[in-house]
Amino acid sequence: MTDKQHRIQALICSVIIYLRAQKGCMPGVDITLDKLSGMNLSNKSQIDIPSKSTRHDEVLGNAIAGIVATELVEIASCLKAAKDDLVWREDNAQFYKQGADLGEGYTKCIQKSLRQAGKCLPTSHF
């Protein structure tokens, strides 16, 4: 396994460990864990493609550095380590087809969080 694969696997594992600790406590966690359990997340399933940064690299770095909640420290550490190994894609209002039903969670939470960081999670997480 390459260093890149190790960093990505560590990130995946840190997220799954966090979600398991939150199982039954937060809305959507159980569904997310179910979906993740049906995916092949092994290092053998990873496709080695060149990483792609984002024009928002500084904002992303600051956001990762701003994760201070104790229960999220491992995810933040793994995300910081793997950040340059990942392909970051921006929506730019072009990823989804015009008029696509993105669901209430996306439209009410994610878009708002782009304007005001921290609305989806308690402010203690940031």
mmCIF file of C-alpha atoms in Angstrom:
data_model
loop_
_atom_site.group_PDB
_atom_site.id
_atom_site.type_symbol
_atom_site.label_atom_id
_atom_site.label_comp_id
_atom_site.label_asym_id
_atom_site.label_seq_id
_atom_site.Cartn_x
_atom_site.Cartn_y
_atom_site.Cartn_z
ATOM 1 C CA MET A 1 0.000 0.000 0.000
ATOM 2 C CA THR A 2 1.343 3.435 -0.922
ATOM 3 C CA ASP A 3 1.651 6.350 1.499
ATOM 4 C CA LYS A 4 -1.235 8.015 -0.321
ATOM 5 C CA GLN A 5 -3.433 4.940 0.203
ATOM 6 C CA HIS A 6 -2.458 4.827 3.891
ATOM 7 C CA ARG A 7 -3.486 8.454 4.363
ATOM 8 C CA ILE A 8 -6.801 7.974 2.559
ATOM 9 C CA GLN A 9 -7.550 4.747 4.472
ATOM 10 C CA ALA A 10 -6.763 6.501 7.763
ATOM 11 C CA LEU A 11 -9.222 9.268 6.844
ATOM 12 C CA ILE A 12 -11.946 6.785 5.918
ATOM 13 C CA CYS A 13 -11.404 4.824 9.137
ATOM 14 C CA SER A 14 -11.445 7.961 11.291
ATOM 15 C CA VAL A 15 -14.786 9.019 9.805
ATOM 16 C CA ILE A 16 -16.303 5.558 10.280
ATOM 17 C CA ILE A 17 -15.064 5.346 13.889
ATOM 18 C CA TYR A 18 -16.602 8.749 14.621
ATOM 19 C CA LEU A 19 -19.899 7.793 12.992
ATOM 20 C CA ARG A 20 -20.050 4.519 14.932
ATOM 21 C CA ALA A 21 -19.599 6.463 18.168
ATOM 22 C CA GLN A 22 -22.548 8.665 17.141
ATOM 23 C CA LYS A 23 -24.780 5.774 16.040
ATOM 24 C CA GLY A 24 -28.340 6.360 17.171
ATOM 25 C CA CYS A 25 -27.459 9.796 18.541
ATOM 26 C CA MET A 26 -27.557 12.035 15.495
ATOM 27 C CA PRO A 27 -29.995 12.045 12.562
ATOM 28 C CA GLY A 28 -28.622 10.431 9.427
ATOM 29 C CA VAL A 29 -25.733 8.580 11.064
ATOM 30 C CA ASP A 30 -27.343 5.143 10.888
ATOM 31 C CA ILE A 31 -28.281 5.625 7.232
ATOM 32 C CA THR A 32 -24.776 6.840 6.426
ATOM 33 C CA LEU A 33 -23.199 3.846 8.174
ATOM 34 C CA ASP A 34 -25.523 1.507 6.273
ATOM 35 C CA LYS A 35 -24.498 3.086 2.976
ATOM 36 C CA LEU A 36 -20.812 2.942 3.883
ATOM 37 C CA SER A 37 -21.072 -0.720 4.874
ATOM 38 C CA GLY A 38 -22.333 -1.503 1.383
ATOM 39 C CA MET A 39 -19.337 0.148 -0.254
ATOM 40 C CA ASN A 40 -15.955 -1.394 -0.965
ATOM 41 C CA LEU A 41 -13.683 1.025 0.867
ATOM 42 C CA SER A 42 -10.587 -1.155 0.790
ATOM 43 C CA ASN A 43 -7.305 0.214 -0.489
ATOM 44 C CA LYS A 44 -7.604 -2.183 -3.433
ATOM 45 C CA SER A 45 -10.738 -0.383 -4.592
ATOM 46 C CA GLN A 46 -9.005 3.001 -4.655
ATOM 47 C CA ILE A 47 -8.249 4.355 -8.090
ATOM 48 C CA ASP A 48 -4.904 6.102 -8.220
ATOM 49 C CA ILE A 49 -5.675 9.334 -10.009
ATOM 50 C CA PRO A 50 -3.769 12.587 -9.730
ATOM 51 C CA SER A 51 -4.994 14.777 -6.911
ATOM 52 C CA LYS A 52 -6.773 17.986 -7.774
ATOM 53 C CA SER A 53 -6.726 20.974 -5.498
ATOM 54 C CA THR A 54 -9.386 23.605 -5.235
ATOM 55 C CA ARG A 55 -9.202 27.327 -5.832
ATOM 56 C CA HIS A 56 -10.453 27.541 -2.258
ATOM 57 C CA ASP A 57 -7.376 25.769 -0.878
ATOM 58 C CA GLU A 58 -6.698 28.440 1.741
ATOM 59 C CA VAL A 59 -10.312 28.410 2.944
ATOM 60 C CA LEU A 60 -10.259 24.603 3.046
ATOM 61 C CA GLY A 61 -7.010 24.597 5.026
ATOM 62 C CA ASN A 62 -8.414 27.141 7.470
ATOM 63 C CA ALA A 63 -11.621 25.129 7.840
ATOM 64 C CA ILE A 64 -9.662 21.964 8.639
ATOM 65 C CA ALA A 65 -7.454 23.871 11.090
ATOM 66 C CA GLY A 66 -10.594 25.252 12.723
ATOM 67 C CA ILE A 67 -11.920 21.818 13.678
ATOM 68 C CA VAL A 68 -11.311 21.825 17.420
ATOM 69 C CA ALA A 69 -13.929 19.519 18.912
ATOM 70 C CA THR A 70 -12.145 16.703 20.733
ATOM 71 C CA GLU A 71 -14.228 14.017 19.047
ATOM 72 C CA LEU A 72 -13.287 15.364 15.598
ATOM 73 C CA VAL A 73 -9.545 15.858 16.153
ATOM 74 C CA GLU A 74 -8.612 12.509 14.564
ATOM 75 C CA ILE A 75 -10.705 13.247 11.473
ATOM 76 C CA ALA A 76 -9.153 16.710 11.219
ATOM 77 C CA SER A 77 -5.656 15.265 11.531
ATOM 78 C CA CYS A 78 -6.317 12.624 8.873
ATOM 79 C CA LEU A 79 -8.012 15.159 6.608
ATOM 80 C CA LYS A 80 -5.050 17.511 6.903
ATOM 81 C CA ALA A 81 -2.666 14.657 6.055
ATOM 82 C CA ALA A 82 -4.737 13.429 3.080
ATOM 83 C CA LYS A 83 -5.914 16.810 1.777
ATOM 84 C CA ASP A 84 -3.399 16.911 -1.064
ATOM 85 C CA ASP A 85 -4.114 13.276 -2.016
ATOM 86 C CA LEU A 86 -7.783 13.896 -2.769
ATOM 87 C CA VAL A 87 -9.637 15.258 -5.766
ATOM 88 C CA TRP A 88 -11.631 18.293 -4.671
ATOM 89 C CA ARG A 89 -14.545 19.084 -6.932
ATOM 90 C CA GLU A 90 -16.545 22.246 -6.761
ATOM 91 C CA ASP A 91 -20.239 22.362 -7.471
ATOM 92 C CA ASN A 92 -20.260 25.915 -8.867
ATOM 93 C CA ALA A 93 -23.950 25.360 -9.509
ATOM 94 C CA GLN A 94 -23.028 23.036 -12.382
ATOM 95 C CA PHE A 95 -22.530 19.620 -10.775
ATOM 96 C CA TYR A 96 -26.234 18.825 -10.567
ATOM 97 C CA LYS A 97 -28.578 19.136 -13.511
ATOM 98 C CA GLN A 98 -30.669 22.288 -13.571
ATOM 99 C CA GLY A 99 -33.831 21.728 -11.534
ATOM 100 C CA ALA A 100 -32.596 18.483 -9.914
ATOM 101 C CA ASP A 101 -34.281 17.657 -6.606
ATOM 102 C CA LEU A 102 -31.353 17.765 -4.189
ATOM 103 C CA GLY A 103 -33.448 17.180 -1.121
ATOM 104 C CA GLU A 104 -34.226 19.340 1.851
ATOM 105 C CA GLY A 105 -30.972 18.521 3.650
ATOM 106 C CA TYR A 106 -28.887 19.864 0.808
ATOM 107 C CA THR A 107 -30.879 22.962 0.099
ATOM 108 C CA LYS A 108 -31.520 24.006 3.697
ATOM 109 C CA CYS A 109 -28.288 22.963 5.364
ATOM 110 C CA ILE A 110 -25.389 22.564 2.978
ATOM 111 C CA GLN A 111 -26.011 25.673 0.926
ATOM 112 C CA LYS A 112 -26.524 27.717 4.077
ATOM 113 C CA SER A 113 -23.319 26.321 5.551
ATOM 114 C CA LEU A 114 -21.428 27.619 2.540
ATOM 115 C CA ARG A 115 -22.502 31.092 3.618
ATOM 116 C CA GLN A 116 -22.237 30.573 7.366
ATOM 117 C CA ALA A 117 -19.839 27.899 8.564
ATOM 118 C CA GLY A 118 -21.106 25.880 11.448
ATOM 119 C CA LYS A 119 -24.865 25.879 10.901
ATOM 120 C CA CYS A 120 -25.067 22.105 10.387
ATOM 121 C CA LEU A 121 -23.035 21.185 13.456
ATOM 122 C CA PRO A 122 -23.013 22.734 16.895
ATOM 123 C CA THR A 123 -20.611 25.663 17.025
ATOM 124 C CA SER A 124 -18.456 23.716 19.490
ATOM 125 C CA HIS A 125 -17.301 21.626 16.509
ATOM 126 C CA PHE A 126 -15.623 24.647 14.879
#
